[in-house]
Each structure stands twice: as C-alpha cells, then as structure tokens.
XYZ file of C-alpha atoms in Angstrom:
597
model
C -23.668 23.031 20.084
C -24.909 20.048 22.079
C -22.434 17.181 22.239
C -23.222 13.568 21.390
C -26.559 14.394 19.792
C -25.632 13.568 16.240
C -25.217 10.014 15.016
C -25.376 8.323 11.654
C -29.156 8.191 12.016
C -29.254 11.982 11.994
C -28.764 11.913 8.229
C -32.384 10.859 7.900
C -35.140 13.324 8.696
C -38.198 11.646 10.113
C -41.317 12.369 8.093
C -43.195 13.290 11.275
C -40.924 16.289 11.712
C -42.096 17.667 8.356
C -45.812 17.184 8.878
C -46.731 20.404 7.149
C -45.919 20.252 3.428
C -46.319 24.018 3.021
C -44.331 24.863 6.117
C -41.661 22.370 5.111
C -41.276 23.945 1.679
C -41.027 27.430 3.206
C -38.395 26.306 5.655
C -36.508 24.507 2.879
C -36.374 27.663 0.789
C -35.283 29.737 3.777
C -32.506 27.305 4.656
C -31.240 27.271 1.099
C -31.167 31.083 1.038
C -29.350 31.224 4.373
C -26.818 28.568 3.377
C -26.036 30.467 0.191
C -25.911 33.971 1.653
C -24.387 33.623 5.116
C -21.149 31.980 3.983
C -20.466 35.087 1.918
C -20.717 37.413 4.893
C -18.757 35.023 7.110
C -21.449 33.928 9.549
C -21.392 30.239 8.744
C -18.249 30.210 6.656
C -15.099 29.021 8.469
C -11.765 30.528 7.535
C -8.935 28.052 6.985
C -7.237 29.801 9.899
C -10.105 28.858 12.234
C -9.684 25.534 14.085
C -12.281 23.002 13.042
C -15.169 22.670 15.501
C -16.449 19.287 16.591
C -19.163 19.490 13.931
C -18.740 21.038 10.492
C -19.529 20.583 6.816
C -17.155 20.516 3.866
C -18.676 21.437 0.515
C -17.842 22.295 -3.054
C -19.186 25.696 -4.062
C -20.684 24.546 -7.341
C -21.674 21.061 -8.326
C -20.918 17.709 -6.746
C -17.195 17.183 -6.137
C -17.155 14.622 -3.324
C -16.670 11.054 -4.572
C -18.238 8.905 -1.872
C -17.318 5.456 -3.301
C -20.573 4.107 -1.889
C -22.340 1.150 -3.515
C -23.548 3.388 -6.348
C -20.409 5.536 -6.668
C -22.496 8.576 -5.726
C -20.951 12.036 -6.081
C -22.254 14.709 -3.682
C -21.705 18.367 -2.852
C -21.275 18.207 0.931
C -20.251 15.972 3.779
C -20.948 16.637 7.454
C -18.596 15.598 10.261
C -19.405 15.312 13.936
C -16.482 14.427 16.203
C -14.780 11.532 14.388
C -17.684 10.416 12.205
C -19.345 11.329 8.946
C -22.987 11.953 9.813
C -24.482 13.203 6.551
C -23.810 13.675 2.847
C -25.742 15.315 0.050
C -26.396 18.675 -1.528
C -25.863 21.880 0.432
C -29.608 22.370 0.494
C -30.318 18.884 1.830
C -27.637 18.699 4.517
C -28.564 22.196 5.723
C -32.210 21.186 5.915
C -31.465 18.033 7.880
C -29.072 19.881 10.179
C -31.607 22.654 10.852
C -34.231 20.030 11.674
C -31.991 18.574 14.374
C -30.055 21.523 15.779
C -30.718 25.105 16.785
C -27.092 25.991 16.108
C -25.772 26.941 12.668
C -23.775 24.428 10.650
C -20.218 25.701 10.112
C -19.157 25.231 6.507
C -15.791 25.074 4.807
C -15.487 25.135 1.039
C -12.846 23.366 -0.998
C -11.059 25.479 -3.587
C -12.142 25.597 -7.201
C -11.112 22.504 -9.149
C -10.535 20.429 -6.011
C -12.335 17.220 -5.109
C -12.724 15.018 -2.053
C -12.209 11.247 -2.019
C -12.217 8.761 0.860
C -8.970 8.357 2.779
C -6.508 6.553 0.520
C -5.113 3.196 1.587
C -1.990 1.261 0.665
C -2.682 -2.469 0.905
C 0.929 -3.622 0.675
C 3.848 -1.592 1.982
C 6.861 -1.676 4.292
C 6.768 1.188 6.765
C 10.085 1.007 8.596
C 11.926 -0.243 5.515
C 10.831 2.834 3.581
C 12.255 5.119 6.234
C 15.484 3.124 6.289
C 15.752 3.231 2.496
C 15.809 7.032 2.517
C 19.136 6.990 4.376
C 21.057 5.655 1.348
C 18.743 5.346 -1.648
C 20.227 3.729 -4.760
C 17.216 3.558 -7.074
C 18.346 6.313 -9.440
C 21.790 4.833 -10.154
C 22.349 3.398 -13.636
C 25.586 1.482 -13.144
C 27.688 -0.339 -10.587
C 30.132 2.557 -10.651
C 27.390 5.054 -9.767
C 26.358 2.975 -6.780
C 29.926 2.638 -5.529
C 30.219 6.419 -5.813
C 26.967 6.943 -3.867
C 28.101 4.642 -1.065
C 31.488 6.373 -0.932
C 29.853 9.818 -0.714
C 27.465 8.591 1.992
C 30.447 7.629 4.138
C 32.444 10.791 3.440
C 29.660 13.152 4.525
C 29.093 11.240 7.772
C 32.111 11.777 10.015
C 30.995 9.243 12.617
C 30.499 6.599 9.941
C 33.802 7.451 8.265
C 35.724 7.031 11.517
C 34.015 3.756 12.492
C 35.221 1.124 10.026
C 33.450 -1.606 11.959
C 30.055 -0.084 11.224
C 28.070 -1.823 8.489
C 26.914 0.397 5.612
C 23.366 -0.328 4.434
C 21.487 0.915 1.366
C 18.396 0.099 -0.676
C 17.086 0.220 -4.218
C 19.694 -1.028 -6.719
C 18.216 -2.573 -9.849
C 20.597 -4.319 -12.237
C 17.906 -4.458 -14.928
C 17.871 -0.651 -15.106
C 21.643 -0.359 -15.518
C 23.308 0.417 -18.833
C 25.014 -2.998 -18.531
C 22.455 -5.459 -17.142
C 24.660 -7.679 -15.019
C 24.629 -8.922 -11.463
C 27.030 -7.005 -9.206
C 29.820 -8.656 -7.221
C 31.704 -7.999 -4.016
C 34.777 -7.032 -6.049
C 33.178 -3.700 -6.996
C 33.969 -2.233 -3.572
C 37.600 -3.338 -3.419
C 39.023 -0.735 -5.793
C 37.866 2.169 -3.611
C 40.085 2.870 -0.573
C 37.145 4.344 1.367
C 35.057 1.185 0.893
C 37.737 -1.485 1.021
C 37.628 -3.555 4.212
C 34.199 -2.201 5.151
C 31.023 -4.224 5.554
C 28.575 -3.040 2.868
C 25.085 -4.581 2.589
C 22.872 -3.229 -0.199
C 19.309 -4.438 -0.741
C 17.825 -4.592 -4.239
C 14.820 -2.600 -5.458
C 12.453 -5.562 -5.074
C 13.864 -6.508 -1.663
C 14.686 -10.026 -2.856
C 18.469 -9.730 -3.216
C 21.411 -8.539 -1.138
C 24.706 -7.333 -2.591
C 27.556 -7.723 -0.099
C 31.120 -6.510 0.075
C 33.940 -8.987 0.773
C 34.052 -7.867 4.387
C 30.332 -8.550 4.764
C 30.771 -11.974 3.143
C 33.584 -12.814 5.547
C 31.327 -12.017 8.487
C 28.892 -14.803 7.532
C 31.456 -17.419 6.452
C 31.417 -20.324 6.057
C 28.370 -20.307 3.801
C 26.354 -23.462 3.190
C 26.731 -25.016 -0.229
C 23.008 -24.697 -0.923
C 20.162 -22.864 0.753
C 16.595 -24.118 0.485
C 14.265 -21.289 -0.508
C 17.139 -19.078 -1.607
C 20.263 -18.844 -3.749
C 23.895 -18.023 -3.003
C 25.458 -16.788 -6.243
C 28.820 -18.456 -6.923
C 31.588 -18.372 -9.496
C 32.604 -21.497 -11.381
C 35.198 -22.244 -8.708
C 32.487 -22.178 -6.026
C 33.486 -18.832 -4.519
C 30.493 -16.649 -3.486
C 30.110 -13.593 -5.720
C 28.463 -11.426 -3.089
C 24.778 -11.751 -4.075
C 22.201 -13.593 -1.957
C 18.645 -14.207 -3.188
C 15.433 -14.501 -1.165
C 15.712 -16.851 1.819
C 19.518 -16.798 1.689
C 19.369 -13.161 2.800
C 18.624 -14.445 6.294
C 22.274 -15.516 6.546
C 23.178 -11.852 7.130
C 22.740 -11.037 10.806
C 23.122 -7.370 11.617
C 23.101 -5.688 15.010
C 19.668 -4.323 14.203
C 18.338 -0.770 14.387
C 18.279 1.195 17.613
C 15.074 2.673 19.019
C 16.199 6.049 17.660
C 16.705 4.483 14.220
C 13.240 2.946 14.276
C 11.615 6.188 15.370
C 13.436 8.148 12.670
C 12.442 5.629 9.988
C 8.836 5.648 11.203
C 8.601 9.441 11.256
C 10.101 9.743 7.768
C 7.585 7.285 6.359
C 4.499 8.679 8.057
C 5.327 12.277 7.149
C 5.552 11.277 3.484
C 2.476 9.038 3.673
C 0.217 11.749 5.088
C 1.437 14.209 2.458
C 0.325 11.726 -0.226
C -3.171 11.347 1.239
C -2.645 7.957 2.844
C -4.793 7.362 5.906
C -4.260 3.587 6.244
C -1.269 1.374 5.482
C -1.128 -2.426 5.419
C 2.402 -3.338 6.525
C 3.409 -6.507 4.680
C 5.557 -8.257 7.225
C 5.943 -7.309 10.879
C 9.158 -8.837 12.160
C 9.402 -9.265 15.958
C 11.422 -6.031 16.214
C 8.966 -3.960 14.183
C 5.907 -5.454 15.876
C 7.339 -4.589 19.288
C 8.092 -1.049 18.073
C 4.507 -0.486 16.898
C 3.175 -1.861 20.166
C 5.316 0.688 22.019
C 4.028 3.500 19.809
C 0.491 2.324 20.505
C 1.089 2.384 24.256
C 2.342 5.979 23.964
C -0.620 7.021 21.806
C 1.746 7.872 18.961
C 0.083 6.432 15.875
C -0.899 9.304 13.554
C -2.091 6.909 10.829
C -4.011 3.630 10.664
C -1.836 0.513 10.404
C -2.954 -2.997 9.499
C -0.087 -5.372 10.192
C 0.827 -8.776 8.809
C 2.999 -10.930 11.051
C 6.004 -12.310 9.198
C 6.014 -16.103 8.879
C 9.486 -17.632 9.077
C 9.467 -20.772 6.951
C 12.708 -21.922 8.626
C 11.214 -21.917 12.126
C 7.459 -21.944 11.593
C 5.049 -21.144 14.377
C 1.322 -21.445 13.975
C -1.472 -19.011 14.673
C -2.447 -20.551 17.975
C 0.885 -19.433 19.464
C 0.104 -15.742 18.983
C -2.756 -13.416 19.837
C -4.130 -10.973 17.241
C -4.095 -7.263 18.053
C -7.523 -5.777 17.400
C -8.471 -2.079 17.426
C -5.584 -0.880 19.573
C -4.866 2.857 19.786
C -8.528 3.728 19.173
C -8.666 1.442 16.168
C -5.415 2.618 14.600
C -3.471 -0.642 15.006
C -4.713 -4.065 13.978
C -2.572 -7.174 13.550
C -4.716 -10.151 12.617
C -3.014 -11.525 9.507
C 0.118 -13.466 8.654
C 2.439 -12.958 5.667
C 3.893 -16.093 4.051
C 6.365 -16.145 1.149
C 5.605 -18.736 -1.522
C 8.361 -17.719 -3.963
C 10.771 -14.948 -4.919
C 10.550 -12.139 -7.482
C 10.416 -12.005 -11.268
C 13.070 -9.293 -11.497
C 15.679 -11.393 -9.695
C 14.633 -14.717 -11.220
C 13.223 -16.233 -8.036
C 9.542 -16.310 -9.067
C 8.388 -19.943 -9.271
C 7.323 -20.684 -12.853
C 5.695 -23.837 -14.201
C 7.969 -23.726 -17.264
C 11.538 -22.385 -17.564
C 12.328 -18.714 -17.926
C 12.331 -17.658 -21.577
C 15.714 -15.954 -21.170
C 17.163 -18.692 -18.933
C 15.949 -22.152 -20.055
C 17.829 -23.854 -17.220
C 15.837 -22.152 -14.477
C 12.216 -22.121 -13.249
C 12.758 -20.101 -10.091
C 11.916 -21.736 -6.770
C 9.391 -22.077 -3.977
C 10.531 -20.630 -0.663
C 8.350 -23.056 1.275
C 7.577 -26.717 0.674
C 4.081 -27.164 -0.722
C 3.089 -29.655 1.973
C 4.108 -27.212 4.704
C 2.305 -24.420 2.840
C -0.940 -26.424 2.948
C -0.507 -27.271 6.620
C 0.214 -23.763 7.869
C -2.513 -22.136 5.758
C -5.126 -24.520 7.126
C -3.877 -24.093 10.700
C -3.769 -20.299 10.581
C -7.233 -20.117 9.046
C -8.595 -22.524 11.652
C -7.220 -20.261 14.369
C -8.956 -17.224 12.869
C -6.002 -15.533 11.183
C -6.182 -13.947 7.770
C -3.534 -15.553 5.537
C -1.721 -13.333 3.027
C 0.693 -15.141 0.716
C 3.349 -13.533 -1.477
C 3.023 -15.241 -4.874
C 4.600 -14.003 -8.115
C 5.074 -16.887 -10.572
C 2.265 -18.928 -12.104
C 3.406 -22.073 -10.278
C 3.497 -20.266 -6.925
C 0.040 -18.754 -7.437
C -1.357 -22.163 -8.392
C 0.159 -23.782 -5.299
C -1.304 -21.122 -3.007
C -4.753 -21.312 -4.597
C -4.617 -25.113 -4.285
C -3.915 -24.671 -0.571
C -6.753 -22.164 -0.144
C -9.123 -24.505 -1.960
C -7.969 -27.405 0.202
C -8.704 -25.299 3.291
C -12.344 -25.019 2.209
C -12.869 -28.465 3.707
C -12.109 -27.123 7.164
C -12.975 -23.409 7.334
C -15.027 -20.714 5.652
C -12.274 -19.322 3.429
C -14.338 -16.379 2.164
C -15.149 -15.186 5.704
C -11.449 -15.097 6.585
C -10.600 -13.218 3.374
C -7.273 -14.795 2.371
C -5.101 -12.676 0.112
C -2.694 -13.273 -2.733
C -0.018 -10.642 -2.285
C 1.038 -9.536 -5.802
C -0.855 -12.207 -7.806
C 1.383 -11.207 -10.694
C 1.380 -14.143 -13.109
C -1.775 -16.216 -13.407
C -3.178 -18.800 -15.782
C -6.699 -18.092 -17.120
C -7.973 -20.910 -14.910
C -6.502 -19.363 -11.783
C -7.856 -15.923 -12.684
C -11.333 -17.439 -12.533
C -10.533 -19.437 -9.396
C -9.615 -16.297 -7.424
C -13.117 -14.900 -7.882
C -14.788 -18.232 -7.186
C -12.912 -18.817 -3.936
C -13.323 -15.259 -2.672
C -9.568 -14.714 -2.503
C -8.484 -11.058 -2.482
C -5.942 -10.040 -5.129
C -3.633 -7.578 -3.375
C -1.957 -5.993 -6.405
C 0.486 -3.184 -7.077
C -0.307 -1.466 -10.404
C 3.024 0.386 -10.471
C 4.810 -2.984 -10.564
C 3.187 -3.577 -13.947
C 4.596 -0.426 -15.480
C 8.022 -1.051 -13.919
C 8.233 -4.665 -15.087
C 6.736 -4.193 -18.564
C 10.109 -3.189 -20.037
C 11.726 -6.583 -19.401
C 8.770 -8.930 -18.798
C 8.443 -10.304 -22.338
C 12.175 -10.962 -22.541
C 11.907 -12.962 -19.322
C 8.642 -14.812 -19.994
C 8.172 -14.883 -23.763
C 5.314 -13.489 -25.885
C 2.570 -15.849 -24.655
C 3.065 -16.134 -20.914
C 3.542 -12.388 -20.563
C -0.162 -11.969 -21.378
C -1.018 -13.465 -17.991
C 1.027 -10.876 -16.105
C -0.821 -8.195 -14.101
C -4.193 -9.188 -15.568
C -6.154 -6.652 -13.510
C -9.219 -6.311 -15.741
C -9.525 -10.074 -16.153
C -9.397 -10.491 -12.382
C -12.070 -7.831 -11.897
C -14.343 -9.204 -14.615
C -14.145 -12.698 -13.092
C -15.321 -11.535 -9.679
C -11.971 -10.866 -8.055
C -11.640 -8.126 -5.433
C -8.586 -5.979 -6.165
C -6.939 -4.138 -3.282
C -4.253 -1.685 -4.400
C -0.862 -1.110 -2.848
C 2.519 0.254 -3.856
C 4.957 -2.086 -2.075
C 6.882 1.021 -1.060
C 9.851 1.479 -0.953
C 9.945 -0.830 -3.996
C 7.743 1.609 -5.936
C 6.669 5.228 -5.553
C 4.632 5.728 -2.386
C 2.206 8.161 -4.069
C -1.107 6.258 -4.468
C -1.910 8.351 -7.541
C 1.030 6.668 -9.278
C -0.769 3.350 -8.839
C -4.082 4.896 -9.904
C -2.452 6.243 -13.076
C -0.729 2.926 -13.848
C -3.962 0.957 -13.381
C -6.017 3.067 -15.795
C -3.323 3.702 -18.436
C -0.770 0.825 -18.325
C 1.776 3.520 -19.199
C 4.982 4.705 -17.570
C 4.921 8.166 -16.054
C 6.335 9.649 -19.264
C 3.387 8.220 -21.236
C 5.234 5.354 -22.940
C 5.067 1.556 -22.929
C 6.474 -1.360 -24.959
C 3.141 -1.355 -26.824
C 3.162 2.393 -27.486
C 0.880 5.131 -26.230
C -2.163 2.826 -25.964
C -0.564 1.158 -22.964
C 0.893 -2.237 -22.190
C -1.860 -4.783 -22.943
C -4.520 -2.055 -22.791
C -7.333 -4.608 -22.517
C -6.207 -5.022 -18.888
C -6.779 -1.357 -18.001
C -9.251 -0.579 -15.239
C -11.755 2.268 -15.221
C -11.168 5.215 -12.914
C -14.050 4.122 -10.705
C -12.588 0.617 -10.385
C -9.144 2.008 -9.605
C -10.480 4.385 -6.942
C -12.283 1.482 -5.281
C -9.015 -0.462 -5.257
C -7.366 2.157 -3.052
C -10.372 2.823 -0.803
C -13.285 0.458 -0.129
C -11.598 -2.697 -1.481
C -8.519 -2.008 0.631
C -10.811 -1.527 3.632
C -12.494 -4.863 2.884
C -9.067 -6.518 2.650
C -8.443 -5.450 6.268
C -11.954 -6.193 7.633
C -12.613 -2.452 7.933
C -15.270 -1.806 5.284
C -17.909 -1.057 7.945
C -15.756 1.778 9.350
C -13.574 2.973 6.470
C -13.216 3.121 2.707
C -16.132 5.312 1.666
C -17.770 8.606 2.581
C -21.108 7.514 4.003
C -22.907 8.355 7.260
C -21.768 6.253 10.180
C -18.209 5.739 8.994
C -15.094 7.357 10.383
C -14.274 10.729 8.861
C -11.168 9.819 6.871
C -10.972 11.743 3.604
C -8.583 13.572 1.301
C -8.833 16.868 -0.577
C -7.119 16.696 -3.988
C -6.183 19.708 -6.099
C -7.643 18.266 -9.317
C -10.520 16.024 -10.346
C -8.639 12.798 -11.071
C -11.891 11.195 -12.205
C -12.292 13.616 -15.123
C -9.058 15.370 -16.081
C -6.907 14.050 -18.961
C -4.733 11.164 -17.785
C -1.503 13.033 -18.461
C -2.502 15.580 -15.780
C -3.217 13.048 -13.020
C 0.343 12.883 -11.704
C 0.391 16.669 -11.318
C -2.362 16.426 -8.706
C -1.446 17.581 -5.197
C -2.914 16.681 -1.831
C -4.385 19.782 -0.206
C -5.477 18.054 2.996
C -5.474 14.640 4.640
C -8.144 14.119 7.304
C -8.209 11.262 9.830
C -11.000 10.988 12.399
C -12.311 14.350 11.210
C -9.078 16.233 12.009
C -6.444 17.465 9.529
C -3.154 15.573 9.811
C -1.700 17.215 6.712
C -2.625 20.518 5.036
C -5.897 22.258 5.802
C -9.490 22.602 4.628
C-alpha cells in the first residue's frame, strides 16, 4: 500500500474517473460482490488478533451503525482510516468503490460485533485528572455517617504499615457528603479524637464537591492561628469562636501540605487515564491546572507520555491574581495532545455546601445568600484582560447571582474584544434566571454543564432553594432552545467518570435506579434533552468548547480518527439499558488504546 496517498479529498471520486457509465456500473457491482464475499473467506477481513494496518475500514455487517455526529447527524455503515485520519465514510459499497478507484491494493476491513455501534471519541469538558487519581487512594463517597468515615480512615491507616508508623504523615481522603448521611450535619474535628489510631494525627478530608475540607484537631493546630474571617471562604466556628474543623471554598487555601511527589503524581495520572480510556474518553478538559500539575503535564509531554488528549485550564488565584499577558498558552504540544489556552476563575462556591452566590437567601437558611469568591470589579477587570490577551475565560458559576455577575462581565467585555470568537465558558451554569438563559445564547457563551450533577442535587435542591427558584436549576433544554451551546462534563471525581452516566442523566433526569423527586417521568422532564442533543454535548460541542471542532468531535473525512465502539446502540435501546453498555474499544489517532476492533 502506497503511503501518504490518501487524504480527506480521497473520499470524493472525481467524475472524470468514471467516464463510462456502463463500465462504472459493472465495476460497482463487482466491487460490491467482492466486498461481501472476500471478508467471509478471510482475504479482506482482518482478525482482531491482526495488528491494524496503516489503512483500514471499520464497518457494521448489516445496516448503518456508525453515528458520525456531522451537521446532519448522519448514520453510516463504514468509516475508513489512513494513518491518524478518517478519510472516508459511507456504505460498504460506496467506500469500497472509492477505495478501488484510488488504490490497487485491497481495503482491509474489520467488522464490529452484532448490536455494537461506533460514536466519535467521547470528551469530558470539565474534570480533574490528578485529583481523581488521588481520590481513589481513600475514597469516602459511599459512607453514610461520620462514624463510617472515621472507620474508613482508621482502616486505611491500619493496612498501610508505613503510614501507621509515621504519625507525622498527613492522611488525605476525598468524597464525603454530609447531605447523603443518615444524619445531615456538618462534621467536626472532634470525630477523630475518640479513636486512638486517629488521635493526634493530621487528617484532611475533602468533600464530594471539592468545596469543603474537614480537618482533625492536629490539622487545625498546624494552620493556627486562623484569621477571624476569610474573604471568599468560610471558617466554621462554634458560638465561642473555636473553629469546628470545616473550611469552605477559599478558606481551604489555609491548609498547606507538603504536596505530592513525582511518584504520587504519576500514580494518580495513570489511575485516571486507565479508567478514562476504559470509559471511551479520548479528550479531557482539566478544570484547573495548578502550577504543580501544569509542570507535571509539561514533563509528560516532553517524554511523549500523553496517551489521551488534554485541554487544560490554568487556575486563577483570586488572592494573588496574574493576568494573561504574564503567561504563554501551550498549543498543540505532544502532537496535538496537550493544549493550555484557557483560564479557570471561581466566581462562587457550591450549592451543596451553601457557598453558591444567590440573589435571595437560601430557602432553608434565610440568614445566608452564599458568597462571591472574587470581587465583581476584579472579575470584570481580569475577564477583559484575559480576553484581550487571547485567552479563553472559563468561570465557575453556580448561583443565580454569580451567573449574572459573570454574564455581566462577559457582556461588558464585548466593548473591547470579540467575545464569541474567544468562546468564554460558564463552568456549571447551574442556576439561571430566564433572562440569563437567553443571554447565554445571545452572547455566544458556552454552557459547560454536568448532567449528573442534576440527578445528584435533585434530592435536596428544592429544600435549599424553594419550589420556584428550583425550576431554574440545570435548565438544559431551555439553554439549548435559546441558542446555547452545551458542552458536557462529569466534574470527576465529584461524579461518576463514565460519560454514559451523564448521557443517561441528560435524557432522563432520573437517578441510576430510575427514580426522581418527581417520579419516573424525571425531575422537571421538560428540561430533558434528546439523545442526539446529548451525544453532541459529549462530542462535537465539547470539541468546539476547546477550539478543536475542525479536528475532533465527529466522524467525517479529514478529522483525526478518534472513535469508540460501544456494545449497545445507546441511541435506540430503552433508557434503562443504557448504563449496561460497555466500551469495546477506544481509538485515538486510528490506534486502539483500550480494547480492540
């Protein structure tokens, strides 16, 4: 097979090459017969044990089972790969005909198994790569009480001899959620004091949403004295002023650890990427590169050790702000697998922990409205400056007041830059007024949403917001219908990494057991998306959100060959079967990185 002879233009057969209508029809019939017969006898057919050649086709045996997510949501029977690119799509007859017109060599074909489908490589638009790997070391998300968590931490120490012997070593865990406990109360440092294994140890446990830390007394002592107040955060205190052991949002920065070693970082990275590839993820948007993590990914890039595509957001520190002109974006490093051209800013906290900035008090806490983590004047200034310097600006905004403030800043920036061209993003965009739903579409702001958050939060949302405001929470269909571009993510490790969990949540508004506060119809079912809309959210829209829609996000000639083979047709099967779907293969740049085809 001749190298470098096939490009995206090869998917079109020039009419001059088929000058004879009769001859063309004869050849067409012959090719169809060959393509149907030879795979059976093994001439063209490639066994799964055979390494993939530089050019090959992947087809369904009967019918169209490849969802291209092109402009017309076309479904085809075959795709053709040459080197790292998709060079043709269509029926078996058509791709064979076009191949035969261009090459004297046969087209190797692999067939997906019965019932399987192919979709573009799946993308997660909001995740935390190294944090996910770290969270697997001591995961607390399944615990249903303070006592269970204390027991888990104790067991974690007892099974690790080195940790048990080193009482100076800080114990870290992730995933506790006081709203899922049998008694919904905030934990305190006292909980660790009754256990002789934990007493006098530094314990630092991060909450499920990442917006709260629960510290032991030893950990509190290490950061004493604490300031009375902390702008952009909260230090929980008893009536006598003594800290309880919980820090919210910006106050978490008071805890200064020794930081992970290179071995820790590599282990966390490997854990995450192994899981991600097994779930069909080919691209991840990391929502907050700290200096340590950014340096780690740059080292992996230099070693050629990025098995997945990563789009990074630099973390913006509101306490020591630096502007975009002090840093240089990273573009298409590691053969296009690492890009860092955006900045992540926090506008407020989280709904679960009460830090989301609301315009009116919380329904279940009339004394509180949450808080902004950054002054609105500074928010306007840094957004305008970053956009002027060519950076994409991605702002975490949960509450209606926070979302309004960010959209005001984006609209203000219109005076100075082309906002739509720089594709600013609202990360989460959870609670919106009807006016701001419409404004997102009008301004061209991307709504980077996490559908699984909706089905996690639905069990307590009305209690927290009341029956009217809760209607503006996770308004996905309203955003779509008003011209908003929705890019899907999971926020892992906050939610399940599996992108099909988000797909299921978006089209059903149900928990994984098929229930919701509104019954089996789903939580505010008028906000459900169609399957086609949901698939676009985790493919082409996510590519657009990272300036990659010309290279990724759909199965069309000329784009990179990133695609996934799924065991079931998620676009047609009953919704209750979707979460049983398995990934048979994950392909990046035309090569399997998980499973086989």
